[in-house]
Amino acid sequence: MLFVTTGLLITDLALQPGLPTPPELFGPDKIEHFLAFFVLTVLARMGWPRRGWITSIALLAYGIGIELVQGSAALGRTASAADVVADLTGISLGLVFANMFRQGRAR
């Protein structure tokens, strides 16, 4: 339930209309993308512990989907490949963190 609620909140925030700004390679929004996908990945691993790769691929597809929608003129936002890289980094480190946490609890 927490995963779904967090995902809906992130979707709402990501798809809010905004002023089109040129994509920045290292803009502050990259931290937001990283944190959002880090948290989603950790929650997904907690909810579906045996589905790590499937949920990771689904989260990456979700991030790409957000960028595609942001790239449409209707929202007044811009798509950015750097955002997808930040998403992927959050997913990757989220997997590492979740696995370390699970191993620590198993001891």
Tab-separated table of N, CA and C in Angstrom:
chain	number	residue	atom	x	y	z
A	1	MET	N	0.816	-1.190	0.000
A	1	MET	CA	0.000	0.000	0.000
A	1	MET	C	0.865	1.261	0.000
A	2	LEU	N	1.943	1.230	0.791
A	2	LEU	CA	2.844	2.376	0.847
A	2	LEU	C	3.520	2.601	-0.509
A	3	PHE	N	3.865	1.507	-1.187
A	3	PHE	CA	4.472	1.609	-2.516
A	3	PHE	C	3.518	2.301	-3.486
A	4	VAL	N	2.260	1.887	-3.489
A	4	VAL	CA	1.276	2.459	-4.408
A	4	VAL	C	1.046	3.935	-4.092
A	5	THR	N	0.896	4.266	-2.823
A	5	THR	CA	0.685	5.656	-2.420
A	5	THR	C	1.871	6.531	-2.827
A	6	THR	N	3.075	6.033	-2.580
A	6	THR	CA	4.278	6.779	-2.958
A	6	THR	C	4.355	6.947	-4.466
A	7	GLY	N	4.053	5.883	-5.213
A	7	GLY	CA	4.066	5.957	-6.670
A	7	GLY	C	3.065	6.965	-7.200
A	8	LEU	N	1.876	7.007	-6.619
A	8	LEU	CA	0.866	7.985	-7.050
A	8	LEU	C	1.310	9.411	-6.748
A	9	LEU	N	1.907	9.610	-5.591
A	9	LEU	CA	2.402	10.943	-5.232
A	9	LEU	C	3.500	11.388	-6.190
A	10	ILE	N	4.427	10.505	-6.486
A	10	ILE	CA	5.524	10.835	-7.401
A	10	ILE	C	4.976	11.130	-8.795
A	11	THR	N	4.004	10.340	-9.243
A	11	THR	CA	3.398	10.582	-10.555
A	11	THR	C	2.746	11.950	-10.595
A	12	ASP	N	1.996	12.285	-9.555
A	12	ASP	CA	1.341	13.590	-9.509
A	12	ASP	C	2.361	14.725	-9.553
A	13	LEU	N	3.400	14.614	-8.749
A	13	LEU	CA	4.424	15.665	-8.729
A	13	LEU	C	5.156	15.773	-10.060
A	14	ALA	N	5.432	14.634	-10.677
A	14	ALA	CA	6.182	14.628	-11.931
A	14	ALA	C	5.366	15.181	-13.095
A	15	LEU	N	4.060	15.091	-12.999
A	15	LEU	CA	3.225	15.503	-14.131
A	15	LEU	C	2.497	16.820	-13.902
A	16	GLN	N	2.894	17.552	-12.881
A	16	GLN	CA	2.334	18.882	-12.672
A	16	GLN	C	2.764	19.790	-13.815
A	17	PRO	N	1.845	20.605	-14.325
A	17	PRO	CA	2.254	21.550	-15.379
A	17	PRO	C	3.335	22.491	-14.854
A	18	GLY	N	4.210	22.874	-15.724
A	18	GLY	CA	5.283	23.768	-15.320
A	18	GLY	C	5.768	24.590	-16.481
A	19	LEU	N	6.689	25.426	-16.198
A	19	LEU	CA	7.306	26.233	-17.246
A	19	LEU	C	8.379	25.410	-17.927
A	20	PRO	N	8.411	25.424	-19.250
A	20	PRO	CA	9.459	24.646	-19.915
A	20	PRO	C	10.835	25.243	-19.610
A	21	THR	N	11.695	24.401	-19.146
A	21	THR	CA	13.064	24.823	-18.866
A	21	THR	C	13.995	23.892	-19.620
A	22	PRO	N	15.118	24.430	-20.050
A	22	PRO	CA	16.057	23.546	-20.748
A	22	PRO	C	16.592	22.496	-19.786
A	23	PRO	N	16.709	21.255	-20.243
A	23	PRO	CA	17.232	20.202	-19.373
A	23	PRO	C	18.658	20.519	-18.931
A	24	GLU	N	18.934	20.278	-17.668
A	24	GLU	CA	20.272	20.469	-17.121
A	24	GLU	C	20.848	19.097	-16.797
A	25	LEU	N	22.100	18.919	-17.144
A	25	LEU	CA	22.734	17.638	-16.891
A	25	LEU	C	22.835	17.333	-15.403
A	26	PHE	N	23.147	18.345	-14.599
A	26	PHE	CA	23.304	18.139	-13.158
A	26	PHE	C	22.420	19.080	-12.361
A	27	GLY	N	21.189	19.303	-12.812
A	27	GLY	CA	20.261	20.181	-12.115
A	27	GLY	C	19.774	19.567	-10.815
A	28	PRO	N	19.194	20.388	-9.949
A	28	PRO	CA	18.717	19.887	-8.650
A	28	PRO	C	17.603	18.846	-8.777
A	29	ASP	N	16.911	18.846	-9.898
A	29	ASP	CA	15.850	17.847	-10.064
A	29	ASP	C	16.399	16.431	-10.179
A	30	LYS	N	17.675	16.300	-10.495
A	30	LYS	CA	18.274	14.952	-10.579
A	30	LYS	C	18.292	14.292	-9.208
A	31	ILE	N	18.492	15.093	-8.175
A	31	ILE	CA	18.460	14.562	-6.808
A	31	ILE	C	17.048	14.082	-6.487
A	32	GLU	N	16.052	14.839	-6.924
A	32	GLU	CA	14.658	14.442	-6.698
A	32	GLU	C	14.344	13.133	-7.422
A	33	HIS	N	14.793	13.009	-8.667
A	33	HIS	CA	14.587	11.767	-9.417
A	33	HIS	C	15.285	10.601	-8.718
A	34	PHE	N	16.531	10.808	-8.329
A	34	PHE	CA	17.279	9.759	-7.642
A	34	PHE	C	16.548	9.306	-6.379
A	35	LEU	N	16.165	10.250	-5.529
A	35	LEU	CA	15.509	9.903	-4.270
A	35	LEU	C	14.167	9.214	-4.490
A	36	ALA	N	13.393	9.700	-5.449
A	36	ALA	CA	12.083	9.098	-5.725
A	36	ALA	C	12.240	7.639	-6.131
A	37	PHE	N	13.166	7.358	-7.022
A	37	PHE	CA	13.320	5.984	-7.502
A	37	PHE	C	14.079	5.107	-6.517
A	38	PHE	N	14.925	5.690	-5.698
A	38	PHE	CA	15.563	4.947	-4.611
A	38	PHE	C	14.486	4.448	-3.648
A	39	VAL	N	13.610	5.357	-3.211
A	39	VAL	CA	12.551	5.004	-2.272
A	39	VAL	C	11.597	3.986	-2.888
A	40	LEU	N	11.176	4.206	-4.133
A	40	LEU	CA	10.278	3.253	-4.789
A	40	LEU	C	10.905	1.866	-4.882
A	41	THR	N	12.194	1.816	-5.185
A	41	THR	CA	12.867	0.518	-5.299
A	41	THR	C	12.940	-0.187	-3.955
A	42	VAL	N	13.284	0.531	-2.906
A	42	VAL	CA	13.352	-0.079	-1.573
A	42	VAL	C	11.968	-0.580	-1.163
A	43	LEU	N	10.938	0.221	-1.400
A	43	LEU	CA	9.578	-0.217	-1.057
A	43	LEU	C	9.159	-1.432	-1.882
A	44	ALA	N	9.524	-1.443	-3.158
A	44	ALA	CA	9.193	-2.582	-4.022
A	44	ALA	C	9.890	-3.848	-3.536
A	45	ARG	N	11.148	-3.724	-3.141
A	45	ARG	CA	11.883	-4.900	-2.640
A	45	ARG	C	11.303	-5.393	-1.324
A	46	MET	N	10.802	-4.482	-0.505
A	46	MET	CA	10.168	-4.893	0.748
A	46	MET	C	8.841	-5.590	0.462
A	47	GLY	N	8.093	-5.093	-0.508
A	47	GLY	CA	6.787	-5.651	-0.823
A	47	GLY	C	6.838	-6.922	-1.646
A	48	TRP	N	7.812	-6.992	-2.546
A	48	TRP	CA	7.959	-8.148	-3.428
A	48	TRP	C	9.423	-8.587	-3.428
A	49	PRO	N	9.877	-9.213	-2.352
A	49	PRO	CA	11.303	-9.519	-2.202
A	49	PRO	C	11.875	-10.447	-3.267
A	50	ARG	N	11.079	-11.264	-3.887
A	50	ARG	CA	11.601	-12.203	-4.885
A	50	ARG	C	11.474	-11.666	-6.313
A	51	ARG	N	11.067	-10.448	-6.466
A	51	ARG	CA	10.831	-9.887	-7.794
A	51	ARG	C	11.749	-8.688	-8.081
A	52	GLY	N	12.976	-8.739	-7.611
A	52	GLY	CA	13.897	-7.612	-7.729
A	52	GLY	C	14.090	-7.097	-9.141
A	53	TRP	N	14.415	-7.988	-10.063
A	53	TRP	CA	14.695	-7.538	-11.432
A	53	TRP	C	13.426	-7.119	-12.150
A	54	ILE	N	12.340	-7.818	-11.895
A	54	ILE	CA	11.081	-7.464	-12.558
A	54	ILE	C	10.615	-6.084	-12.106
A	55	THR	N	10.652	-5.844	-10.793
A	55	THR	CA	10.224	-4.529	-10.316
A	55	THR	C	11.188	-3.437	-10.765
A	56	SER	N	12.465	-3.750	-10.863
A	56	SER	CA	13.440	-2.759	-11.319
A	56	SER	C	13.190	-2.367	-12.775
A	57	ILE	N	12.923	-3.344	-13.611
A	57	ILE	CA	12.627	-3.060	-15.016
A	57	ILE	C	11.321	-2.280	-15.127
A	58	ALA	N	10.333	-2.652	-14.319
A	58	ALA	CA	9.060	-1.928	-14.329
A	58	ALA	C	9.250	-0.482	-13.874
A	59	LEU	N	10.078	-0.270	-12.858
A	59	LEU	CA	10.336	1.099	-12.394
A	59	LEU	C	11.086	1.911	-13.441
A	60	LEU	N	12.019	1.295	-14.135
A	60	LEU	CA	12.727	2.008	-15.204
A	60	LEU	C	11.747	2.381	-16.322
A	61	ALA	N	10.866	1.459	-16.683
A	61	ALA	CA	9.850	1.754	-17.706
A	61	ALA	C	8.937	2.888	-17.238
A	62	TYR	N	8.597	2.898	-15.962
A	62	TYR	CA	7.780	3.959	-15.365
A	62	TYR	C	8.496	5.310	-15.499
A	63	GLY	N	9.795	5.336	-15.188
A	63	GLY	CA	10.578	6.570	-15.308
A	63	GLY	C	10.646	7.067	-16.746
A	64	ILE	N	10.850	6.150	-17.684
A	64	ILE	CA	10.882	6.525	-19.100
A	64	ILE	C	9.505	7.045	-19.521
A	65	GLY	N	8.449	6.389	-19.046
A	65	GLY	CA	7.095	6.837	-19.357
A	65	GLY	C	6.825	8.250	-18.864
A	66	ILE	N	7.285	8.551	-17.650
A	66	ILE	CA	7.124	9.905	-17.116
A	66	ILE	C	7.819	10.913	-18.028
A	67	GLU	N	9.022	10.586	-18.460
A	67	GLU	CA	9.761	11.506	-19.336
A	67	GLU	C	9.050	11.700	-20.670
A	68	LEU	N	8.488	10.634	-21.202
A	68	LEU	CA	7.761	10.760	-22.468
A	68	LEU	C	6.551	11.673	-22.318
A	69	VAL	N	5.835	11.521	-21.209
A	69	VAL	CA	4.676	12.390	-20.967
A	69	VAL	C	5.134	13.824	-20.724
A	70	GLN	N	6.214	14.004	-19.980
A	70	GLN	CA	6.728	15.352	-19.732
A	70	GLN	C	7.169	16.023	-21.036
A	71	GLY	N	7.580	15.236	-21.999
A	71	GLY	CA	8.018	15.790	-23.277
A	71	GLY	C	6.878	16.262	-24.162
A	72	SER	N	5.651	15.909	-23.808
A	72	SER	CA	4.522	16.367	-24.609
A	72	SER	C	4.274	17.851	-24.329
A	73	ALA	N	3.800	18.544	-25.316
A	73	ALA	CA	3.586	19.990	-25.187
A	73	ALA	C	2.478	20.340	-24.198
A	74	ALA	N	1.587	19.409	-23.924
A	74	ALA	CA	0.422	19.690	-23.077
A	74	ALA	C	0.804	20.108	-21.656
A	75	LEU	N	1.875	19.577	-21.121
A	75	LEU	CA	2.261	19.874	-19.738
A	75	LEU	C	3.181	21.084	-19.623
A	76	GLY	N	3.759	21.511	-20.705
A	76	GLY	CA	4.702	22.610	-20.625
A	76	GLY	C	5.982	22.225	-19.914
A	77	ARG	N	6.359	20.977	-20.004
A	77	ARG	CA	7.581	20.484	-19.366
A	77	ARG	C	8.491	19.939	-20.447
A	78	THR	N	9.670	19.536	-20.063
A	78	THR	CA	10.611	18.965	-21.023
A	78	THR	C	11.068	17.590	-20.546
A	79	ALA	N	11.339	16.734	-21.504
A	79	ALA	CA	11.881	15.409	-21.205
A	79	ALA	C	13.398	15.506	-21.132
A	80	SER	N	13.992	14.602	-20.380
A	80	SER	CA	15.445	14.637	-20.223
A	80	SER	C	15.987	13.225	-20.041
A	81	ALA	N	16.954	12.878	-20.881
A	81	ALA	CA	17.615	11.577	-20.727
A	81	ALA	C	18.390	11.536	-19.407
A	82	ALA	N	18.878	12.688	-18.954
A	82	ALA	CA	19.606	12.738	-17.688
A	82	ALA	C	18.692	12.368	-16.517
A	83	ASP	N	17.402	12.691	-16.636
A	83	ASP	CA	16.455	12.291	-15.592
A	83	ASP	C	16.333	10.766	-15.532
A	84	VAL	N	16.323	10.131	-16.684
A	84	VAL	CA	16.242	8.663	-16.728
A	84	VAL	C	17.510	8.060	-16.112
A	85	VAL	N	18.655	8.669	-16.349
A	85	VAL	CA	19.900	8.192	-15.739
A	85	VAL	C	19.822	8.337	-14.211
A	86	ALA	N	19.265	9.453	-13.740
A	86	ALA	CA	19.094	9.644	-12.292
A	86	ALA	C	18.124	8.603	-11.732
A	87	ASP	N	17.052	8.306	-12.482
A	87	ASP	CA	16.111	7.256	-12.068
A	87	ASP	C	16.825	5.913	-11.955
A	88	LEU	N	17.598	5.572	-12.975
A	88	LEU	CA	18.312	4.296	-13.004
A	88	LEU	C	19.332	4.203	-11.871
A	89	THR	N	19.977	5.312	-11.559
A	89	THR	CA	20.927	5.338	-10.446
A	89	THR	C	20.199	5.094	-9.123
A	90	GLY	N	19.036	5.721	-8.959
A	90	GLY	CA	18.234	5.501	-7.754
A	90	GLY	C	17.773	4.058	-7.643
A	91	ILE	N	17.372	3.470	-8.763
A	91	ILE	CA	16.944	2.072	-8.778
A	91	ILE	C	18.108	1.166	-8.396
A	92	SER	N	19.266	1.400	-8.998
A	92	SER	CA	20.437	0.557	-8.738
A	92	SER	C	20.873	0.626	-7.284
A	93	LEU	N	21.005	1.831	-6.760
A	93	LEU	CA	21.437	1.963	-5.368
A	93	LEU	C	20.336	1.531	-4.401
A	94	GLY	N	19.084	1.677	-4.803
A	94	GLY	CA	17.980	1.165	-3.992
A	94	GLY	C	18.043	-0.345	-3.861
A	95	LEU	N	18.395	-1.030	-4.968
A	95	LEU	CA	18.562	-2.486	-4.925
A	95	LEU	C	19.699	-2.877	-3.989
A	96	VAL	N	20.812	-2.174	-4.092
A	96	VAL	CA	21.966	-2.466	-3.231
A	96	VAL	C	21.580	-2.271	-1.765
A	97	PHE	N	20.947	-1.140	-1.471
A	97	PHE	CA	20.548	-0.843	-0.090
A	97	PHE	C	19.570	-1.893	0.429
A	98	ALA	N	18.549	-2.206	-0.348
A	98	ALA	CA	17.542	-3.183	0.088
A	98	ALA	C	18.168	-4.549	0.316
A	99	ASN	N	19.080	-4.947	-0.553
A	99	ASN	CA	19.744	-6.248	-0.379
A	99	ASN	C	20.623	-6.249	0.866
A	100	MET	N	21.338	-5.162	1.119
A	100	MET	CA	22.174	-5.075	2.318
A	100	MET	C	21.282	-5.112	3.564
A	101	PHE	N	20.169	-4.414	3.522
A	101	PHE	CA	19.239	-4.392	4.658
A	101	PHE	C	18.677	-5.787	4.922
A	102	ARG	N	18.301	-6.489	3.857
A	102	ARG	CA	17.744	-7.834	4.017
A	102	ARG	C	18.793	-8.796	4.550
A	103	GLN	N	20.038	-8.675	4.088
A	103	GLN	CA	21.093	-9.556	4.581
A	103	GLN	C	21.391	-9.286	6.050
A	104	GLY	N	21.353	-8.011	6.435
A	104	GLY	CA	21.589	-7.653	7.825
A	104	GLY	C	20.509	-8.178	8.748
A	105	ARG	N	19.273	-8.202	8.273
A	105	ARG	CA	18.160	-8.708	9.087
A	105	ARG	C	18.184	-10.224	9.173
A	106	ALA	N	18.785	-10.879	8.174
A	106	ALA	CA	18.831	-12.346	8.155
A	106	ALA	C	19.814	-12.892	9.192
A	107	ARG	N	20.709	-12.090	9.653
A	107	ARG	CA	21.742	-12.550	10.597
A	107	ARG	C	21.237	-12.649	11.972
